[in-house]
mmCIF file of C-alpha atoms and ligand atoms in Angstrom:
data_model
loop_
_atom_site.group_PDB
_atom_site.id
_atom_site.type_symbol
_atom_site.label_atom_id
_atom_site.label_comp_id
_atom_site.label_asym_id
_atom_site.label_seq_id
_atom_site.Cartn_x
_atom_site.Cartn_y
_atom_site.Cartn_z
ATOM 1 C CA MET A 1 14.486 -49.026 -12.232
ATOM 2 C CA ALA A 2 12.497 -46.402 -14.105
ATOM 3 C CA ILE A 3 11.823 -44.573 -10.828
ATOM 4 C CA LEU A 4 15.546 -44.522 -10.021
ATOM 5 C CA PHE A 5 16.248 -43.116 -13.477
ATOM 6 C CA ILE A 6 13.669 -40.339 -13.024
ATOM 7 C CA LEU A 7 14.991 -39.474 -9.555
ATOM 8 C CA GLY A 8 18.529 -39.386 -10.920
ATOM 9 C CA PHE A 9 17.454 -37.174 -13.824
ATOM 10 C CA TRP A 10 15.642 -34.752 -11.484
ATOM 11 C CA SER A 11 18.714 -34.605 -9.212
ATOM 12 C CA VAL A 12 20.897 -33.612 -12.161
ATOM 13 C CA CYS A 13 18.311 -30.988 -13.220
ATOM 14 C CA ILE A 14 18.184 -29.514 -9.711
ATOM 15 C CA ALA A 15 22.004 -29.404 -9.564
ATOM 16 C CA CYS A 16 22.124 -27.561 -12.914
ATOM 17 C CA LEU A 17 19.398 -25.128 -11.795
ATOM 18 C CA TRP A 18 21.309 -24.488 -8.563
ATOM 19 C CA VAL A 19 24.499 -23.617 -10.455
ATOM 20 C CA TRP A 20 22.544 -21.377 -12.847
ATOM 21 C CA LYS A 21 20.208 -19.594 -10.392
ATOM 22 C CA LYS A 22 21.821 -19.957 -6.982
ATOM 23 C CA ASP A 23 21.669 -16.216 -6.161
ATOM 24 C CA LEU A 24 17.989 -16.024 -7.102
ATOM 25 C CA PHE A 25 17.125 -19.094 -5.024
ATOM 26 C CA VAL A 26 19.018 -17.816 -1.968
ATOM 27 C CA ALA A 27 17.484 -14.322 -2.234
ATOM 28 C CA THR A 28 13.972 -15.740 -2.628
ATOM 29 C CA TRP A 29 14.454 -18.171 0.275
ATOM 30 C CA ASN A 30 15.645 -15.328 2.526
ATOM 31 C CA GLU A 31 12.456 -13.288 2.008
ATOM 32 C CA ALA A 32 9.757 -13.133 4.707
ATOM 33 C CA TYR A 33 7.264 -16.043 4.724
ATOM 34 C CA PHE A 34 4.242 -15.884 6.996
ATOM 35 C CA ALA A 35 2.578 -18.880 8.682
ATOM 36 C CA ASP A 36 -0.213 -16.540 9.768
ATOM 37 C CA THR A 37 -2.027 -14.789 6.934
ATOM 38 C CA PRO A 38 -1.639 -11.006 7.434
ATOM 39 C CA VAL A 39 -4.540 -9.117 5.805
ATOM 40 C CA LEU A 40 -4.288 -5.357 5.294
ATOM 41 C CA ILE A 41 -6.720 -2.864 3.795
ATOM 42 C CA GLU A 42 -4.792 0.046 2.267
ATOM 43 C CA SER A 43 -7.069 2.987 1.497
ATOM 44 C CA ASP A 44 -5.499 6.087 -0.041
ATOM 45 C CA ASP A 45 -6.653 9.691 0.039
ATOM 46 C CA TRP A 46 -8.584 10.086 3.295
ATOM 47 C CA GLY A 47 -8.421 13.635 4.614
ATOM 48 C CA PRO A 48 -10.064 16.958 3.759
ATOM 49 C CA GLY A 49 -13.338 16.608 1.881
ATOM 50 C CA GLY A 50 -17.092 17.087 2.099
ATOM 51 C CA GLU A 51 -18.653 16.717 5.521
ATOM 52 C CA PHE A 52 -20.605 13.697 4.248
ATOM 53 C CA HIS A 53 -17.289 11.810 4.090
ATOM 54 C CA ALA A 54 -17.535 11.369 7.857
ATOM 55 C CA ASP A 55 -20.794 9.409 7.476
ATOM 56 C CA ARG A 56 -19.420 7.349 4.608
ATOM 57 C CA LEU A 57 -16.356 6.476 6.681
ATOM 58 C CA ASN A 58 -18.546 5.412 9.596
ATOM 59 C CA GLN A 59 -20.608 3.170 7.301
ATOM 60 C CA LEU A 60 -17.416 1.528 6.068
ATOM 61 C CA LEU A 61 -16.049 1.042 9.595
ATOM 62 C CA ASN A 62 -19.376 -0.361 10.860
ATOM 63 C CA MET A 63 -19.123 -3.038 8.175
ATOM 64 C CA LEU A 64 -15.543 -3.889 9.207
ATOM 65 C CA ASP A 65 -16.777 -4.189 12.801
ATOM 66 C CA GLN A 66 -18.769 -7.288 11.745
ATOM 67 C CA HIS A 67 -15.639 -9.330 10.932
ATOM 68 C CA LYS A 68 -13.085 -10.992 13.180
ATOM 69 C CA ASP A 69 -9.704 -12.656 12.629
ATOM 70 C CA ALA A 70 -8.065 -15.647 14.340
ATOM 71 C CA VAL A 71 -7.326 -13.644 17.510
ATOM 72 C CA GLY A 72 -10.658 -11.800 17.644
ATOM 73 C CA ARG A 73 -9.502 -8.546 16.049
ATOM 74 C CA ASN A 74 -11.563 -6.589 13.511
ATOM 75 C CA PRO A 75 -10.156 -5.609 10.107
ATOM 76 C CA VAL A 76 -8.183 -2.356 10.289
ATOM 77 C CA LEU A 77 -8.499 0.245 7.559
ATOM 78 C CA THR A 78 -5.022 1.677 6.952
ATOM 79 C CA ALA A 79 -6.226 5.162 6.030
ATOM 80 C CA ASP A 80 -3.567 6.901 3.931
ATOM 81 C CA MET A 81 -3.862 10.483 5.076
ATOM 82 C CA VAL A 82 -3.729 13.717 3.146
ATOM 83 C CA LEU A 83 -3.308 16.397 5.803
ATOM 84 C CA ALA A 84 -4.121 19.625 3.939
ATOM 85 C CA VAL A 85 -5.648 21.234 0.851
ATOM 86 C CA PRO A 86 -4.852 24.624 -0.705
ATOM 87 C CA ASP A 87 -6.405 27.762 0.770
ATOM 88 C CA ILE A 88 -7.420 29.295 -2.534
ATOM 89 C CA GLU A 89 -8.477 32.683 -1.096
ATOM 90 C CA LYS A 90 -5.170 33.238 0.676
ATOM 91 C CA ILE A 91 -3.129 32.092 -2.316
ATOM 92 C CA ALA A 92 -4.991 34.645 -4.441
ATOM 93 C CA VAL A 93 -3.901 37.450 -2.087
ATOM 94 C CA ASP A 94 -0.126 37.055 -2.169
ATOM 95 C CA GLY A 95 0.606 34.284 -4.684
ATOM 96 C CA GLU A 96 2.294 32.141 -2.019
ATOM 97 C CA TYR A 97 1.043 28.635 -1.234
ATOM 98 C CA HIS A 98 -1.283 28.441 1.823
ATOM 99 C CA ARG A 99 -3.050 25.469 3.392
ATOM 100 C CA LYS A 100 -6.267 24.458 5.089
ATOM 101 C CA MET A 101 -5.468 21.702 7.586
ATOM 102 C CA LEU A 102 -7.509 18.567 8.242
ATOM 103 C CA ASP A 103 -7.845 19.019 12.003
ATOM 104 C CA ALA A 104 -8.620 22.753 12.069
ATOM 105 C CA ASP A 105 -10.747 23.100 8.935
ATOM 106 C CA PHE A 106 -12.486 19.717 8.548
ATOM 107 C CA PRO A 107 -13.474 18.851 12.150
ATOM 108 C CA ALA A 108 -16.260 16.351 11.335
ATOM 109 C CA ILE A 109 -13.984 14.170 9.213
ATOM 110 C CA TYR A 110 -11.150 14.521 11.710
ATOM 111 C CA GLN A 111 -13.454 13.370 14.527
ATOM 112 C CA ALA A 112 -14.680 10.365 12.489
ATOM 113 C CA LEU A 113 -11.061 9.329 11.917
ATOM 114 C CA LYS A 114 -10.260 9.622 15.621
ATOM 115 C CA ASP A 115 -13.364 7.588 16.526
ATOM 116 C CA GLY A 116 -12.215 4.875 14.089
ATOM 117 C CA ILE A 117 -8.797 4.811 15.747
ATOM 118 C CA ALA A 118 -10.346 4.435 19.214
ATOM 119 C CA ARG A 119 -12.493 1.515 17.955
ATOM 120 C CA ASP A 120 -9.349 -0.159 16.493
ATOM 121 C CA LEU A 121 -10.990 -0.157 13.052
ATOM 122 C CA LEU A 122 -8.734 2.482 11.471
ATOM 123 C CA THR A 123 -5.044 3.312 11.593
ATOM 124 C CA PRO A 124 -3.770 6.473 9.899
ATOM 125 C CA GLN A 125 -0.665 6.397 7.713
ATOM 126 C CA LEU A 126 0.984 9.399 6.062
ATOM 127 C CA HIS A 127 0.151 9.776 2.369
ATOM 128 C CA GLY A 128 1.236 13.384 1.867
ATOM 129 C CA LEU A 129 1.048 16.831 3.369
ATOM 130 C CA GLU A 130 -1.216 17.437 0.371
ATOM 131 C CA HIS A 131 -2.026 15.567 -2.815
ATOM 132 C CA LEU A 132 -0.405 18.073 -5.161
ATOM 133 C CA ASN A 133 2.741 20.102 -5.478
ATOM 134 C CA GLY A 134 2.211 23.344 -3.548
ATOM 135 C CA ALA A 135 4.691 25.584 -5.392
ATOM 136 C CA GLY A 136 3.494 24.428 -8.813
ATOM 137 C CA PHE A 137 -0.125 24.842 -7.729
ATOM 138 C CA ALA A 138 0.387 28.424 -6.475
ATOM 139 C CA ARG A 139 2.051 29.359 -9.748
ATOM 140 C CA LEU A 140 -0.848 27.938 -11.792
ATOM 141 C CA CYS A 141 -3.290 29.839 -9.533
ATOM 142 C CA GLN A 142 -1.509 33.122 -10.258
ATOM 143 C CA GLN A 143 -1.648 32.355 -13.984
ATOM 144 C CA ASN A 144 -5.377 31.475 -13.808
ATOM 145 C CA ASP A 145 -4.498 28.196 -15.474
ATOM 146 C CA PRO A 146 -7.653 26.498 -16.876
ATOM 147 C CA ARG A 147 -6.501 23.151 -15.462
ATOM 148 C CA LEU A 148 -7.547 24.395 -11.990
ATOM 149 C CA THR A 149 -11.034 25.517 -13.011
ATOM 150 C CA ALA A 150 -12.842 22.269 -12.172
ATOM 151 C CA ALA A 151 -11.219 21.970 -8.769
ATOM 152 C CA LYS A 152 -11.777 25.647 -7.895
ATOM 153 C CA SER A 153 -15.440 25.533 -8.863
ATOM 154 C CA THR A 154 -16.323 22.656 -6.510
ATOM 155 C CA SER A 155 -19.223 24.122 -4.541
ATOM 156 C CA ASP A 156 -18.828 23.200 -0.891
ATOM 157 C CA TRP A 157 -15.374 21.642 -0.605
ATOM 158 C CA TRP A 158 -12.086 21.592 -2.408
ATOM 159 C CA ASP A 159 -11.508 18.450 -4.502
ATOM 160 C CA TRP A 160 -7.981 17.629 -5.645
ATOM 161 C CA GLU A 161 -9.335 14.482 -7.307
ATOM 162 C CA SER A 162 -10.775 16.709 -10.044
ATOM 163 C CA LEU A 163 -7.292 17.992 -10.959
ATOM 164 C CA ASP A 164 -5.540 16.601 -14.024
ATOM 165 C CA SER A 165 -3.609 13.479 -13.034
ATOM 166 C CA PRO A 166 -0.100 15.039 -13.463
ATOM 167 C CA LEU A 167 -1.093 17.816 -11.043
ATOM 168 C CA GLN A 168 -1.905 15.322 -8.274
ATOM 169 C CA GLY A 169 1.727 14.300 -7.661
ATOM 170 C CA HIS A 170 3.200 15.685 -4.421
ATOM 171 C CA TYR A 171 6.945 15.066 -4.563
ATOM 172 C CA VAL A 172 7.134 16.110 -8.216
ATOM 173 C CA ASP A 173 5.878 19.241 -9.960
ATOM 174 C CA GLY A 174 3.642 18.049 -12.801
ATOM 175 C CA SER A 175 2.531 21.478 -14.034
ATOM 176 C CA ALA A 176 4.786 20.894 -17.041
ATOM 177 C CA LEU A 177 5.836 17.534 -18.510
ATOM 178 C CA PRO A 178 8.224 15.864 -18.020
ATOM 179 C CA THR A 179 7.702 16.318 -14.274
ATOM 180 C CA SER A 180 10.464 17.843 -12.159
ATOM 181 C CA SER A 181 11.326 16.461 -8.716
ATOM 182 C CA VAL A 182 11.209 18.743 -5.686
ATOM 183 C CA ASP A 183 14.642 19.897 -4.508
ATOM 184 C CA SER A 184 16.311 18.854 -1.286
ATOM 185 C CA THR A 185 15.203 21.862 0.789
ATOM 186 C CA GLU A 186 11.592 21.634 -0.373
ATOM 187 C CA ALA A 187 11.548 17.878 0.298
ATOM 188 C CA GLN A 188 12.848 18.466 3.815
ATOM 189 C CA ASN A 189 10.341 21.251 4.485
ATOM 190 C CA ILE A 190 7.230 19.404 3.367
ATOM 191 C CA ILE A 191 8.200 16.092 4.977
ATOM 192 C CA GLU A 192 9.111 17.750 8.292
ATOM 193 C CA LEU A 193 5.826 19.663 8.344
ATOM 194 C CA ALA A 194 3.865 16.561 7.295
ATOM 195 C CA THR A 195 5.342 14.242 9.912
ATOM 196 C CA ALA A 196 5.021 16.852 12.699
ATOM 197 C CA SER A 197 1.408 17.632 11.688
ATOM 198 C CA PHE A 198 0.577 13.919 11.522
ATOM 199 C CA GLN A 199 1.906 13.333 15.030
ATOM 200 C CA ARG A 200 0.006 16.354 16.372
ATOM 201 C CA MET A 201 -3.245 15.150 14.795
ATOM 202 C CA PHE A 202 -3.054 11.463 15.658
ATOM 203 C CA GLY A 203 -0.839 11.298 18.756
ATOM 204 C CA ALA A 204 1.788 8.951 17.284
ATOM 205 C CA PRO A 205 4.234 9.109 14.386
ATOM 206 C CA SER A 206 3.635 7.562 10.978
ATOM 207 C CA VAL A 207 6.399 4.957 10.744
ATOM 208 C CA THR A 208 5.281 3.969 7.243
ATOM 209 C CA THR A 209 4.106 5.988 4.261
ATOM 210 C CA VAL A 210 2.926 5.837 0.666
ATOM 211 C CA ALA A 211 3.636 8.596 -1.859
ATOM 212 C CA PRO A 212 0.761 10.263 -3.759
ATOM 213 C CA CYS A 213 0.510 8.784 -7.281
ATOM 214 C CA TYR A 214 3.388 6.390 -6.363
ATOM 215 C CA LEU A 215 5.809 9.174 -7.401
ATOM 216 C CA TRP A 216 8.942 9.501 -5.272
ATOM 217 C CA ASN A 217 12.720 9.054 -5.512
ATOM 218 C CA ASP A 218 15.861 8.385 -3.461
ATOM 219 C CA LEU A 219 15.925 11.903 -2.043
ATOM 220 C CA ILE A 220 12.407 11.510 -0.671
ATOM 221 C CA GLU A 221 13.303 8.137 0.862
ATOM 222 C CA GLN A 222 16.292 9.784 2.548
ATOM 223 C CA ARG A 223 14.114 12.570 3.960
ATOM 224 C CA TRP A 224 11.587 9.973 5.154
ATOM 225 C CA ARG A 225 14.409 8.128 6.902
ATOM 226 C CA ASP A 226 15.421 11.388 8.607
ATOM 227 C CA ARG A 227 11.889 11.438 10.045
ATOM 228 C CA ASN A 228 12.044 7.761 11.164
ATOM 229 C CA ILE A 229 9.944 6.216 8.401
ATOM 230 C CA ILE A 230 10.863 2.510 8.495
ATOM 231 C CA ALA A 231 8.754 1.092 5.649
ATOM 232 C CA ILE A 232 7.320 2.321 2.358
ATOM 233 C CA GLN A 233 4.061 1.085 0.885
ATOM 234 C CA THR A 234 4.160 0.471 -2.883
ATOM 235 C CA ALA A 235 2.150 -1.080 -5.679
ATOM 236 C CA GLY A 236 5.115 -3.342 -6.496
ATOM 237 C CA TYR A 237 7.216 -0.645 -8.203
ATOM 238 C CA ARG A 238 8.460 2.925 -7.714
ATOM 239 C CA CYS A 239 7.910 5.786 -10.180
ATOM 240 C CA THR A 240 10.425 8.626 -10.077
ATOM 241 C CA GLY A 241 8.624 10.886 -12.545
ATOM 242 C CA ARG A 242 6.445 11.171 -15.635
ATOM 243 C CA ASP A 243 7.865 11.672 -19.103
ATOM 244 C CA GLN A 244 6.954 14.133 -21.859
ATOM 245 C CA SER A 245 3.788 12.231 -22.730
ATOM 246 C CA GLY A 246 2.790 11.611 -19.101
ATOM 247 C CA GLY A 247 4.075 8.005 -18.979
ATOM 248 C CA TYR A 248 5.318 6.809 -15.595
ATOM 249 C CA GLN A 249 9.076 6.182 -15.309
ATOM 250 C CA GLN A 250 9.585 3.106 -13.137
ATOM 251 C CA ASP A 251 12.761 2.675 -11.086
ATOM 252 C CA PRO A 252 12.898 0.003 -9.846
ATOM 253 C CA PRO A 253 10.147 -1.647 -11.896
ATOM 254 C CA ILE A 254 9.709 -4.597 -9.514
ATOM 255 C CA ILE A 255 9.582 -4.461 -5.719
ATOM 256 C CA ARG A 256 8.823 -7.454 -3.448
ATOM 257 C CA VAL A 257 7.487 -7.350 0.101
ATOM 258 C CA GLY A 258 10.431 -7.107 2.485
ATOM 259 C CA ASN A 259 12.954 -5.772 -0.074
ATOM 260 C CA LYS A 260 15.140 -3.090 1.470
ATOM 261 C CA ASN A 261 16.247 0.190 -0.104
ATOM 262 C CA ARG A 262 19.687 1.808 0.277
ATOM 263 C CA PHE A 263 18.593 3.469 3.532
ATOM 264 C CA GLY A 264 17.540 0.183 5.131
ATOM 265 C CA GLN A 265 13.807 0.889 4.800
ATOM 266 C CA PHE A 266 11.517 -2.032 3.991
ATOM 267 C CA TYR A 267 9.149 -1.976 1.057
ATOM 268 C CA LEU A 268 5.586 -3.248 1.386
ATOM 269 C CA VAL A 269 3.513 -4.230 -1.638
ATOM 270 C CA ARG A 270 -0.194 -4.008 -2.440
ATOM 271 C CA ASN A 271 -1.145 -7.193 -4.235
ATOM 272 C CA VAL A 272 -4.947 -7.260 -4.249
ATOM 273 C CA MET A 273 -6.885 -4.632 -6.191
ATOM 274 C CA TYR A 274 -10.403 -3.808 -5.061
ATOM 275 C CA GLU A 275 -11.332 -0.554 -6.817
ATOM 276 C CA PRO A 276 -14.935 -1.222 -7.901
ATOM 277 C CA VAL A 277 -15.654 2.369 -9.002
ATOM 278 C CA ASP A 278 -12.970 1.963 -11.682
ATOM 279 C CA GLY A 279 -14.874 -1.044 -13.015
ATOM 280 C CA LYS A 280 -11.588 -2.922 -13.436
ATOM 281 C CA ASN A 281 -11.849 -5.464 -10.660
ATOM 282 C CA THR A 282 -14.486 -7.407 -8.789
ATOM 283 C CA VAL A 283 -14.806 -9.321 -5.539
ATOM 284 C CA ALA A 284 -14.005 -12.510 -7.484
ATOM 285 C CA SER A 285 -10.808 -11.066 -9.004
ATOM 286 C CA ALA A 286 -9.746 -9.766 -5.571
ATOM 287 C CA VAL A 287 -10.340 -13.206 -4.004
ATOM 288 C CA ALA A 288 -8.228 -14.814 -6.761
ATOM 289 C CA GLU A 289 -5.365 -12.352 -6.103
ATOM 290 C CA ALA A 290 -5.652 -12.979 -2.351
ATOM 291 C CA GLU A 291 -5.303 -16.722 -2.957
ATOM 292 C CA ILE A 292 -2.116 -16.196 -4.978
ATOM 293 C CA ALA A 293 -0.668 -14.128 -2.096
ATOM 294 C CA TYR A 294 -1.684 -16.793 0.422
ATOM 295 C CA GLN A 295 -0.063 -19.575 -1.615
ATOM 296 C CA GLN A 296 3.188 -17.612 -1.447
ATOM 297 C CA ALA A 297 2.870 -17.076 2.346
ATOM 298 C CA ALA A 298 2.830 -13.336 1.625
ATOM 299 C CA PRO A 299 0.652 -10.687 3.295
ATOM 300 C CA ILE A 300 -2.661 -10.003 1.557
ATOM 301 C CA SER A 301 -2.630 -6.238 1.018
ATOM 302 C CA ILE A 302 -5.857 -4.867 -0.470
ATOM 303 C CA SER A 303 -5.853 -1.535 -2.294
ATOM 304 C CA THR A 304 -9.165 0.332 -2.150
ATOM 305 C CA HIS A 305 -9.129 4.135 -2.563
ATOM 306 C CA ARG A 306 -11.378 6.601 -0.749
ATOM 307 C CA TYR A 307 -13.231 7.508 -3.929
ATOM 308 C CA ASN A 308 -14.919 4.091 -3.931
ATOM 309 C CA PHE A 309 -16.789 5.301 -0.833
ATOM 310 C CA THR A 310 -17.203 9.051 -1.427
ATOM 311 C CA ARG A 311 -19.013 9.321 -4.743
ATOM 312 C CA SER A 312 -22.710 8.454 -5.163
ATOM 313 C CA GLU A 313 -24.527 6.657 -2.360
ATOM 314 C CA THR A 314 -25.123 3.683 -4.660
ATOM 315 C CA GLU A 315 -21.435 3.390 -5.499
ATOM 316 C CA CYS A 316 -20.546 3.647 -1.812
ATOM 317 C CA ASN A 317 -23.101 1.035 -0.749
ATOM 318 C CA ASP A 318 -21.977 -1.331 -3.521
ATOM 319 C CA ALA A 319 -18.297 -0.867 -2.638
ATOM 320 C CA ILE A 320 -18.971 -1.548 1.054
ATOM 321 C CA ALA A 321 -21.104 -4.612 0.230
ATOM 322 C CA GLY A 322 -18.323 -5.954 -1.999
ATOM 323 C CA LEU A 323 -15.638 -5.377 0.621
ATOM 324 C CA ASP A 324 -17.893 -7.112 3.129
ATOM 325 C CA GLN A 325 -18.029 -10.164 0.830
ATOM 326 C CA LEU A 326 -14.264 -10.012 0.325
ATOM 327 C CA MET A 327 -13.624 -9.981 4.090
ATOM 328 C CA SER A 328 -15.960 -12.964 4.564
ATOM 329 C CA ALA A 329 -14.276 -14.885 1.751
ATOM 330 C CA ILE A 330 -10.764 -14.217 3.062
ATOM 331 C CA ALA A 331 -11.649 -15.088 6.663
ATOM 332 C CA GLY A 332 -13.370 -18.263 5.447
ATOM 333 C CA MET A 333 -10.785 -19.492 2.936
ATOM 334 C CA PHE A 334 -7.440 -19.011 4.654
ATOM 335 C CA PRO A 335 -6.164 -20.300 8.006
ATOM 336 C CA ARG A 336 -4.943 -18.017 10.800
ATOM 337 C CA VAL A 337 -6.017 -14.753 9.181
ATOM 338 C CA ARG A 338 -4.586 -11.740 11.020
ATOM 339 C CA PHE A 339 -5.984 -8.278 10.403
ATOM 340 C CA LEU A 340 -3.244 -5.647 10.687
ATOM 341 C CA SER A 341 -2.345 -2.114 9.710
ATOM 342 C CA SER A 342 0.555 -1.473 7.357
ATOM 343 C CA ALA A 343 2.554 0.192 10.138
ATOM 344 C CA GLU A 344 2.189 -2.952 12.274
ATOM 345 C CA LEU A 345 3.350 -5.172 9.409
ATOM 346 C CA GLY A 346 6.319 -2.844 8.772
ATOM 347 C CA GLU A 347 7.305 -2.962 12.437
ATOM 348 C CA SER A 348 6.984 -6.774 12.433
ATOM 349 C CA LEU A 349 9.439 -6.958 9.527
ATOM 350 C CA VAL A 350 11.939 -4.728 11.324
ATOM 351 C CA ASP A 351 11.589 -6.500 14.656
ATOM 352 C CA PRO A 352 9.652 -9.778 14.744
ATOM 353 C CA SER A 353 8.574 -9.340 18.360
ATOM 354 C CA PRO A 354 6.128 -11.413 20.378
ATOM 355 C CA GLU A 355 3.505 -8.643 20.391
ATOM 356 C CA ILE A 356 1.966 -6.234 17.917
ATOM 357 C CA THR A 357 1.264 -2.777 19.290
ATOM 358 C CA ASN A 358 -1.226 -0.371 17.795
ATOM 359 C CA ARG A 359 0.627 2.847 18.616
ATOM 360 C CA PHE A 360 -2.477 4.966 18.074
ATOM 361 C CA ASN A 361 -4.688 3.395 20.751
ATOM 362 C CA GLY A 362 -2.304 1.274 22.834
ATOM 363 C CA LYS A 363 -3.995 -2.057 22.006
ATOM 364 C CA LEU A 364 -1.767 -5.154 21.997
ATOM 365 C CA TRP A 365 -2.139 -8.250 19.810
ATOM 366 C CA PRO A 366 -0.110 -11.480 19.502
ATOM 367 C CA GLY A 367 2.921 -11.324 17.189
ATOM 368 C CA LEU A 368 2.917 -12.878 13.746
ATOM 369 C CA LYS A 369 4.119 -16.454 13.247
ATOM 370 C CA MET A 370 6.540 -16.970 10.394
ATOM 371 C CA ALA A 371 6.449 -20.010 8.112
ATOM 372 C CA SER A 372 9.115 -22.717 8.191
ATOM 373 C CA GLY A 373 9.674 -26.263 6.941
ATOM 374 C CA HIS A 374 7.152 -27.712 4.513
ATOM 375 C CA ARG A 375 4.915 -24.606 4.346
ATOM 376 C CA LYS A 376 7.902 -22.357 3.605
ATOM 377 C CA LEU A 377 9.283 -24.708 0.951
ATOM 378 C CA GLY A 378 5.897 -24.839 -0.822
ATOM 379 C CA ALA A 379 5.524 -21.043 -0.689
ATOM 380 C CA PHE A 380 9.096 -20.643 -1.972
ATOM 381 C CA LEU A 381 8.255 -22.836 -4.985
ATOM 382 C CA TYR A 382 5.051 -20.867 -5.582
ATOM 383 C CA ARG A 383 7.090 -17.621 -5.601
ATOM 384 C CA LEU A 384 9.479 -19.049 -8.196
ATOM 385 C CA TYR A 385 6.557 -20.313 -10.263
ATOM 386 C CA TYR A 386 4.594 -17.055 -10.278
ATOM 387 C CA ARG A 387 7.571 -14.752 -10.865
ATOM 388 C CA HIS A 388 9.829 -16.592 -13.311
ATOM 389 C CA ARG A 389 8.198 -17.956 -16.443
ATOM 390 C CA LYS A 390 11.396 -19.649 -17.636
ATOM 391 C CA LEU A 391 11.683 -21.659 -14.422
ATOM 392 C CA ALA A 392 8.024 -22.656 -14.652
ATOM 393 C CA LEU A 393 8.581 -23.808 -18.222
ATOM 394 C CA ILE A 394 11.667 -25.828 -17.238
ATOM 395 C CA GLY A 395 9.564 -27.396 -14.479
ATOM 396 C CA TYR A 396 6.995 -28.576 -17.014
ATOM 397 C CA VAL A 397 9.579 -29.818 -19.564
ATOM 398 C CA THR A 398 11.645 -31.791 -17.017
ATOM 399 C CA GLY A 399 8.677 -33.031 -14.997
ATOM 400 C CA LEU A 400 9.999 -31.295 -11.863
ATOM 401 C CA SER A 401 6.649 -29.541 -11.695
ATOM 402 C CA LEU A 402 5.115 -32.804 -10.409
ATOM 403 C CA PRO A 403 7.053 -33.087 -7.110
ATOM 404 C CA ALA A 404 6.917 -29.279 -6.799
ATOM 405 C CA TRP A 405 3.114 -29.390 -7.140
ATOM 406 C CA VAL A 406 2.863 -32.084 -4.443
ATOM 407 C CA ILE A 407 5.045 -30.047 -2.069
ATOM 408 C CA CYS A 408 3.040 -26.864 -2.760
ATOM 409 C CA LYS A 409 -0.386 -28.425 -2.306
ATOM 410 C CA THR A 410 0.446 -30.436 0.806
ATOM 411 C CA GLY A 411 2.195 -27.455 2.383
ATOM 412 C CA LEU A 412 -0.882 -25.237 2.336
ATOM 413 C CA LYS A 413 -2.801 -26.699 5.291
HETATM 414 ZN ZN1 LIG B 501 -3.440 9.193 -3.411
#
C-alpha cells in the first residue's frame, strides 16, 4: 500500500515537472549522447616560436604514441594553430602590418607538425591568422608603446604570449579598452587569408576553429561559415569583447556541446582543464571532470595550452608526465574510449556516418556509436542534475532522486 502511494506521488510529481519544464526536457533529450566515449586533447597556440618547440612537440607526441583506444588508435593532439607573427622590422619601415609565416619562417616547427600529422598523433585546427590584432599592433609599434617592449625584446624568437592579455585578442582590437570588434571587411580579409594559408600549409581545410582568447562575435561566425567552418570550439561560453576594466563580456554565457548558432554551425565545448603550469588544476581534478563528462555521455574534451610544454624543461616534463597519467586513467576507467580530433567530432555531429576520416592523412576509423535506451536516459538525468540546481533539489525533497540514482548508476556499464 505504501509503495503504491509513493509510486502515485512520484507520478504526480513527474507530471507537474513535465508541465513546468517540458521545453527544457525535450531540448536536453534531443542533444547528442555518445555510447562511445570520445576523448579529445585541445591544445591552443601551436605555431611560430623557438626552434626548441619542435623537440618539445615531439616529446609530447612520443608520449601519446604509448596509448591506444578501443579501436587501436593513438590519442590525437588537436593543435590549435597560429599561422603568423608580426614582422617587426618591416612594420618599422612603413607602419603597415607585415607577417612572418609559420611554414616559410619557422621550418623546424612546421616540419614537426607535419610529422605529427603523418603519424596520426596530431591534427591541426585553425586558431587564428595571428594571436593579436594586426592593425592595432602596427599602430602601437609606430607609437613605440611600452606594452610591446617585452615582446619585442625576446632574444631569438617573437613571443606574443608576453603581450598584455588584451593585446592577444585577434578578432577584437584591445589596444584601448573597451575592446572594439574588427569590421566586416577586416574580418573577411583575415579569415580568407587564414583559411587559405591553413589549407596551403596542411593540405586540407580547417572545418572547425577556436578564436584566440575566446573573443569573437556573430560577424566572425558568419565569415567562418563563408569559409566552410562547420563547428566552433568553445570553453562553454562566447565572449564578444572586454569592457572598460578588461572584464570579459559573455554572450551567450552558456554553450552546450551540439548547440547550433544562427548560421547552423555546431558548438563544441572543452570540459576538462589540464593546465598544470597555471597551478590551478591537477591530474586528479582533470580525472574528476572527465568522469562528470562520461556520466553525461558527453565527449571528454581536454584543454591543455602549448605553454605547458614550451617553458622550462622541468615544467614540460612534468606536464607530459601528468598528461600521460591522465590518458592512462581515462583509457582505464571508461568503456569504449575513442581518441578523436575536434574536426572529426564536429563532422560526426553534422553527419553521423559509419566512418571517421582524418582529412589530413587519409586514415579511416570506425564511426562513433550514439547512446540510446537505458544509457541515454541515465545520461539525460545526469545532465539535468549537474546543470539545474532547482531540479536536483526537487529530486531530493520528493525522493525522485532515488529512482533517478538507480537509473543513472545502472546505465553506466
Ligand atoms: Zn590562444
